[in-house]
Tab-separated table of C-alpha atoms and ligand atoms in Angstrom:
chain	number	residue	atom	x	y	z
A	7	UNK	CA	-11.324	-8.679	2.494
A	8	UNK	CA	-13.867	-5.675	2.510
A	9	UNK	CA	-12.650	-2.389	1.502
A	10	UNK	CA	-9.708	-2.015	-0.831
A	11	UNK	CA	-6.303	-1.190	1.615
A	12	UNK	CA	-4.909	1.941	0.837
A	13	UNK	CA	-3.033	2.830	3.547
A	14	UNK	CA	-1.552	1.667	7.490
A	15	UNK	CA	-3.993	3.943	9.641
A	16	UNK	CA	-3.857	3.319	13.341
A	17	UNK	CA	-6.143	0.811	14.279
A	18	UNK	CA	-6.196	-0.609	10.126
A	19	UNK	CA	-7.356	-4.492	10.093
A	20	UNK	CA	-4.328	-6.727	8.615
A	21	UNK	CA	-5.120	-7.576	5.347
A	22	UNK	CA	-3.795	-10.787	3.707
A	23	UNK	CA	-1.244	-9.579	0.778
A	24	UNK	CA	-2.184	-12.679	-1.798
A	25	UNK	CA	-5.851	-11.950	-1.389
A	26	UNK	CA	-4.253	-8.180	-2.102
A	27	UNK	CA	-2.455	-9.153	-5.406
A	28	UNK	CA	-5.205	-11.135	-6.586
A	29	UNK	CA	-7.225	-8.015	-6.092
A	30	UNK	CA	-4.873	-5.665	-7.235
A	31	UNK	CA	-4.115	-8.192	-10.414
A	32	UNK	CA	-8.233	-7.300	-11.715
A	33	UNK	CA	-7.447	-3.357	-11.609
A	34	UNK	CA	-3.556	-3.089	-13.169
A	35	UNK	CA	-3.866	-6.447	-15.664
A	36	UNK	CA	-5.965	-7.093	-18.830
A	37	UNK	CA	-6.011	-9.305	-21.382
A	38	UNK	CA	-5.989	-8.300	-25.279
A	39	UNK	CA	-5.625	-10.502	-28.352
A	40	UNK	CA	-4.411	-13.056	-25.841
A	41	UNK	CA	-1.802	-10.439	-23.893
A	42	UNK	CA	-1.601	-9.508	-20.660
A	43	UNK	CA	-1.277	-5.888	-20.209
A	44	UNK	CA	-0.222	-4.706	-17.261
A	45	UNK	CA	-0.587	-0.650	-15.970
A	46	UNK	CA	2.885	1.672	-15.796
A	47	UNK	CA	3.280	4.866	-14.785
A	48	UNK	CA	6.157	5.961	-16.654
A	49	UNK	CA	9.742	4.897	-18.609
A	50	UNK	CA	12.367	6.899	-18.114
A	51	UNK	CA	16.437	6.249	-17.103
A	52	UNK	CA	18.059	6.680	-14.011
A	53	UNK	CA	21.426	6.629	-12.379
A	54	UNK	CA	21.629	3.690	-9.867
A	55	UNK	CA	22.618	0.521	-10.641
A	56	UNK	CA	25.296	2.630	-12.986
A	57	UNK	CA	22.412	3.709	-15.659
A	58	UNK	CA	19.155	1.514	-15.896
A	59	UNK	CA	16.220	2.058	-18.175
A	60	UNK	CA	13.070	1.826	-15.706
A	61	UNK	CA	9.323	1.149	-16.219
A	62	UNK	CA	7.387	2.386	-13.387
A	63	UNK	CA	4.490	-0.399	-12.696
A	64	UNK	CA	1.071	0.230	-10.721
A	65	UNK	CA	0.028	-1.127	-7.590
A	66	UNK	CA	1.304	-3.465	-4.948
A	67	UNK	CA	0.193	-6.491	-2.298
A	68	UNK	CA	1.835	-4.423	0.560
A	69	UNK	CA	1.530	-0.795	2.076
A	70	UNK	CA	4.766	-0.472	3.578
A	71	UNK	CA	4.269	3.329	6.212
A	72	UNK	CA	8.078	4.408	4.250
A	73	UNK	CA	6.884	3.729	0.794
A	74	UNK	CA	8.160	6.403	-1.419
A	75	UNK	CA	6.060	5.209	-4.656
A	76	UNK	CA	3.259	7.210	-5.438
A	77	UNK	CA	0.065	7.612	-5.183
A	78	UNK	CA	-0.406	4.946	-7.924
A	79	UNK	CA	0.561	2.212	-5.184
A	80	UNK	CA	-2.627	2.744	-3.180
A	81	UNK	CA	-5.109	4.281	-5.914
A	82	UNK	CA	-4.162	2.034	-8.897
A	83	UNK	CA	-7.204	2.236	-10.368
A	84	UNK	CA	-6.900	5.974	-11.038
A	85	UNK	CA	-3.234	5.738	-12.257
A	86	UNK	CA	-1.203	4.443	-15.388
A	87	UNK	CA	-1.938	3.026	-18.623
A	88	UNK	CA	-2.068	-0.522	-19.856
A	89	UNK	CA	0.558	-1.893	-21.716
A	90	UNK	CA	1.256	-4.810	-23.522
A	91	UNK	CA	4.975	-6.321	-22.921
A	92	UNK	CA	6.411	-5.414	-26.599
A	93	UNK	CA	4.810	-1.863	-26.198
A	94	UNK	CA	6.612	-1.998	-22.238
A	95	UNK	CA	9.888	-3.553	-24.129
A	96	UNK	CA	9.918	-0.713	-27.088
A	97	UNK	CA	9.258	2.030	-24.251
A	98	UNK	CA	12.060	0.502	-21.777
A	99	UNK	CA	14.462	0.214	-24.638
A	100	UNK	CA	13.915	3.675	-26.260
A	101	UNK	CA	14.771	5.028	-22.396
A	102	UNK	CA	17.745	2.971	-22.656
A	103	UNK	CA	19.216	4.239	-26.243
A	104	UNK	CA	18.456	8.344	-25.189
A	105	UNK	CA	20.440	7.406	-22.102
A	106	UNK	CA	23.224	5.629	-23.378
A	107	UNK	CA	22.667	2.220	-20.922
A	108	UNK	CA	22.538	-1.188	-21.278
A	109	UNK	CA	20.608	-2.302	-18.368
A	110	UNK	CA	16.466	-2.493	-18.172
A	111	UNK	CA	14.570	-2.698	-14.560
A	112	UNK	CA	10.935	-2.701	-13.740
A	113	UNK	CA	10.439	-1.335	-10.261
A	114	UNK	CA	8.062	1.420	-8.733
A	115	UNK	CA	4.793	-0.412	-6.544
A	116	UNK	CA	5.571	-4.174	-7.152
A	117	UNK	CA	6.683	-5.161	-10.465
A	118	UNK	CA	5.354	-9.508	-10.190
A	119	UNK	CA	1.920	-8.441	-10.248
A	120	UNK	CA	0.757	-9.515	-13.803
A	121	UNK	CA	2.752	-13.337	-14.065
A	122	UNK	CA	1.974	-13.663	-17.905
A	123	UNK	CA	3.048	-10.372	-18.834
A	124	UNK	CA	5.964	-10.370	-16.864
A	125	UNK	CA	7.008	-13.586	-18.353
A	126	UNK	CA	6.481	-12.318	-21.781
A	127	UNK	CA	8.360	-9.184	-21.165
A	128	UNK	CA	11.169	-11.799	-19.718
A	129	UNK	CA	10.882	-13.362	-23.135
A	130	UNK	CA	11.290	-10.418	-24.889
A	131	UNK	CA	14.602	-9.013	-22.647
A	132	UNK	CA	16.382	-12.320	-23.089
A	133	UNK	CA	16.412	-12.203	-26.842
A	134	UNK	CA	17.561	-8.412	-26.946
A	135	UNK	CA	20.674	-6.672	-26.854
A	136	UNK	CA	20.344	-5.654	-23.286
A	137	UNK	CA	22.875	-7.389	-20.841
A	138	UNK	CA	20.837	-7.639	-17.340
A	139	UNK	CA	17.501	-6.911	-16.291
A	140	UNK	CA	16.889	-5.740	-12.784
A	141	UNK	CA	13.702	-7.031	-11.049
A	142	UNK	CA	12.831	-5.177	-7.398
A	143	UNK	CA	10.107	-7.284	-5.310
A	144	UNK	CA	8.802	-7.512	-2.020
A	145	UNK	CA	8.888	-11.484	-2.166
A	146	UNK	CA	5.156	-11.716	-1.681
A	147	UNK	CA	4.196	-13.519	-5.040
A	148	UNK	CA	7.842	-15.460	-5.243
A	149	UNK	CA	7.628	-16.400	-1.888
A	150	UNK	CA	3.671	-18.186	-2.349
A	151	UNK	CA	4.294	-19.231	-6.039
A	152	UNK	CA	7.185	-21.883	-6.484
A	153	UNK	CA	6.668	-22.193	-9.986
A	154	UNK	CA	6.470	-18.875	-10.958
A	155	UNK	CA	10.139	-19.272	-9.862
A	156	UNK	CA	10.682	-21.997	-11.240
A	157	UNK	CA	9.719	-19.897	-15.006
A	158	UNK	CA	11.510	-17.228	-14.347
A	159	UNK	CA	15.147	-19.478	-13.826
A	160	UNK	CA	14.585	-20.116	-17.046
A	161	UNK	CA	15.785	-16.803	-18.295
A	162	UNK	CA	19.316	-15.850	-18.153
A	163	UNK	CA	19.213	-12.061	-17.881
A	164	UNK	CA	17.026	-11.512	-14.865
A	165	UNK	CA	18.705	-10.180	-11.087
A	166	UNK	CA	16.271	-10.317	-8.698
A	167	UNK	CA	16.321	-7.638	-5.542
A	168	UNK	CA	14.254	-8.613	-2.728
A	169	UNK	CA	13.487	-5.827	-0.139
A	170	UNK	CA	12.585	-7.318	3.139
A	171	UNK	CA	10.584	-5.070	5.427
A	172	UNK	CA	10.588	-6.254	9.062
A	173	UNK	CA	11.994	-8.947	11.076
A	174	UNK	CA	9.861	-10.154	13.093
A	175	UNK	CA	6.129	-11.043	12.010
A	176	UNK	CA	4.580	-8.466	14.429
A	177	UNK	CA	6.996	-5.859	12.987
A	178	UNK	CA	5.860	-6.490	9.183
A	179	UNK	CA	2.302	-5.846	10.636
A	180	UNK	CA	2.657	-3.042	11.841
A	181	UNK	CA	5.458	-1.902	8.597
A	182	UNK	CA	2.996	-3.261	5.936
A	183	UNK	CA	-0.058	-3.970	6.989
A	184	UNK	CA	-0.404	-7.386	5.655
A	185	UNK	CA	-0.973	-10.428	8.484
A	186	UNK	CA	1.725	-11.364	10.469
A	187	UNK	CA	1.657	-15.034	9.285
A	188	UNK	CA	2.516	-13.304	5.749
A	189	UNK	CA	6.197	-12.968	7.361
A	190	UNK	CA	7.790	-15.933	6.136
A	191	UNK	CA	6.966	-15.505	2.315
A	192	UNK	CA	9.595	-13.031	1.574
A	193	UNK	CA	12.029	-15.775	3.271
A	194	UNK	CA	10.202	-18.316	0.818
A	195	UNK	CA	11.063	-16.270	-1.941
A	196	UNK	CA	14.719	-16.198	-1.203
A	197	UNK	CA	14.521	-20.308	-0.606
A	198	UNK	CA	12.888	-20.421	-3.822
A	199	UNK	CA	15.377	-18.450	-5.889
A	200	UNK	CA	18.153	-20.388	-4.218
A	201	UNK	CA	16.475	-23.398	-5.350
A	202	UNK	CA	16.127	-22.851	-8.647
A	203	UNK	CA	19.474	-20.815	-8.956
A	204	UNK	CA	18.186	-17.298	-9.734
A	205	UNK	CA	20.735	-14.780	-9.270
A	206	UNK	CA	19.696	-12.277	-6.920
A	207	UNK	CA	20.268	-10.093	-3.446
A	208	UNK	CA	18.520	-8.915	-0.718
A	209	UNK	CA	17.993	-5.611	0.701
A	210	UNK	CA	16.112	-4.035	3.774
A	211	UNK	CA	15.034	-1.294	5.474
A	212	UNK	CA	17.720	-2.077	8.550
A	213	UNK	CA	19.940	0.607	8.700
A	214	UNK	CA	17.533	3.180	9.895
A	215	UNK	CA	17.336	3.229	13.786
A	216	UNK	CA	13.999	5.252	13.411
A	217	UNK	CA	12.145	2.274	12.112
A	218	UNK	CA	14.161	-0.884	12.704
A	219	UNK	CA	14.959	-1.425	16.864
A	220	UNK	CA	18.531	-3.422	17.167
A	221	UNK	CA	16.620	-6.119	18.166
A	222	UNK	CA	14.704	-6.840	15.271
A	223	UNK	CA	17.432	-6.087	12.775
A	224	UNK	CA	19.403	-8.809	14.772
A	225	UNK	CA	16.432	-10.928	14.139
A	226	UNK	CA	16.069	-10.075	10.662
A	227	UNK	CA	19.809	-10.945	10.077
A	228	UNK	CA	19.863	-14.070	11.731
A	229	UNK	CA	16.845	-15.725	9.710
A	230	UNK	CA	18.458	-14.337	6.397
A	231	UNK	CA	21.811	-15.997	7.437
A	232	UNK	CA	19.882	-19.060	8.621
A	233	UNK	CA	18.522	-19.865	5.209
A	234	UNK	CA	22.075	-18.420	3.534
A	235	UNK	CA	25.068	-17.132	5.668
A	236	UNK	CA	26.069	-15.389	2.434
A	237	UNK	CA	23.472	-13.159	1.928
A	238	UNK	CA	23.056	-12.016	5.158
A	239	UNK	CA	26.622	-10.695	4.755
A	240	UNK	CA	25.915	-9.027	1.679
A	241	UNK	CA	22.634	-7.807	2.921
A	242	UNK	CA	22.155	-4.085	1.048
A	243	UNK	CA	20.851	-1.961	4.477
A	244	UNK	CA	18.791	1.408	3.728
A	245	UNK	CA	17.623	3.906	5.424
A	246	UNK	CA	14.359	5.811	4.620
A	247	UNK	CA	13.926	8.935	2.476
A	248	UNK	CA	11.933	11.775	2.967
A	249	UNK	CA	10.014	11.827	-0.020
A	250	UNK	CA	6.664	13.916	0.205
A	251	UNK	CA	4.532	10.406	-0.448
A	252	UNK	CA	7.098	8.651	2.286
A	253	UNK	CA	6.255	12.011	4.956
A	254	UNK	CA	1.918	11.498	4.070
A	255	UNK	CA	1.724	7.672	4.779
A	256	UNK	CA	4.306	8.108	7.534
A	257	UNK	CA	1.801	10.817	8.845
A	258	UNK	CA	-1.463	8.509	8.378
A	259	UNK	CA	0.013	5.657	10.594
A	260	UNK	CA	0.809	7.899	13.133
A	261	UNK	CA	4.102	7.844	12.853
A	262	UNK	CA	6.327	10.819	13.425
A	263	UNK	CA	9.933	10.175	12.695
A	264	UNK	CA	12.406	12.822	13.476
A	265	UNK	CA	14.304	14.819	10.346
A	266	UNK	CA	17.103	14.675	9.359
A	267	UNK	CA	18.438	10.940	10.763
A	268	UNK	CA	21.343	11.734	12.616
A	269	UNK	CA	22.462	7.870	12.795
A	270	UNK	CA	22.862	4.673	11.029
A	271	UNK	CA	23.513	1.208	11.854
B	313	LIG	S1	7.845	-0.185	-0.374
B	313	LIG	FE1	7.618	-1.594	-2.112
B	313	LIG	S2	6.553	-3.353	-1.220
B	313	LIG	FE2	6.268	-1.676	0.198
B	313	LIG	S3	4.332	-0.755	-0.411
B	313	LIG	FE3	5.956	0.389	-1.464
B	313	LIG	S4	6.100	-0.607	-3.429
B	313	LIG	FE4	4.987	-2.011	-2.119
């Protein structure tokens, strides 16, 4: 692959986002006394989802231009600290009891990096008090690794989000910088957890005119409601923010979007 991606630069080569995670996997995983660590940024508790306890994870297989993550997505080396999934379970659930919720999520860069600790920290979750455990992907890993799947149906407290980018494979190019024939795995994903009867929903950056023509929000809409009319209805549409890490990478592809968005889908 050459030089570690950071960033969609006009004129960037498309990298291939597997080859990405792999790579990524050897910076924000490590293995002591047979445990796979895995590299967070923070803990804290937020408002959505009505109150959820969140662990901020390091680095990601995609560099989506409207990221709002920071900098810890595209220098992960240089970012976090490695922890094992009882020290990430103690940290999410002392967020949770000073905030008064009953809900855990991993989220921040992409949280399926790291299978074994993931797993683990599934492991952990499912024997707790905690009711649900939110899981926010961008299908990559899901989509290319049935069984992985396959593990996590085994748990009963798990609700995956997947956030699809683009809809057509030229589109996630140019939105993420991975190869176009990377398209289909987030729709892989969302066969997979249908398969093996994960609860979940899908989201995408469709309602924003700015980045999303009608065109290829029609054609991201029909392949979700080919694979599941249901979803597609349900489909959770955003619209990006103007974070200051979203405005840089916007900036460094070229990009200039115009402030604020006066319409939505
Ligand atoms: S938006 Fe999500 S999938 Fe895209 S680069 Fe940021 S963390 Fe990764």
């Amino acid at each position: 692959m050459g030089e570690y991606p950071r960033y969609v630069t006009p004129g960037f080569k498309p990298f291939d986002p597997v080859e990405l995670a792999r790579r990524t996997e050897e910076i924000v995983t490590r293995y002591r006394g047979g445990r796979c660590e895995r590299k967070y940024t923070d803990f804290y508790a937020t408002g959505v989802y009505g109150g959820i306890a969140t662990g901020y994870t390091a680095g990601c297989c995609l560099r989506c231009v409207f990221c709002w993550v920071g900098w810890s997505r595209d220098f992960p080396e240089k970012f976090g600290e490695f922890y094992s999934p009882e020290r990430a379970f103690e940290k999410l659930s002392m967020a949770a009891h000073k905030a008064g919720v009953h809900k855990l999520r991993i989220s921040g860069a992409e949280p399926t990096l790291g299978k074994d600790h993931l797993l683990a920290l599934l492991e952990l979750v499912e024997g707790s008090e905690f009711d649900m455990f939110i899981l926010e992907t961008n299908g990559i890993l899901f989509g290319v690794d049935r069984d992985y799947v396959k593990e996590l149906s085994e748990f009963k407290k798990p609700h995956v989000r997947v956030s699809l980018k683009a809809g057509t494979p030229e589109a996630f190019t140019r939105k993420t910088g991975a190869k176009p024939e990377s398209f289909d795995l987030p729709f892989n994903a969302i066969q997979n957890l249908l398969d093996y009867g994960v609860s979940f929903h899908v989201a995408s950056m469709s309602a924003d005119p700015r980045i999303m023509t009608p065109d290829e929000r029609a054609a991201l809409i029909e392949r979700l409601a080919s694979i599941n009319r249901r979803l597609a209805l349900a489909l959770e549409e955003e619209v990006i923010d103007p974070y200051d890490t979203t405005l840089t990478r916007l900036k460094l592809a070229g990009l200039e979007l115009e402030w604020p968005l006066k319409r939505v889908y």
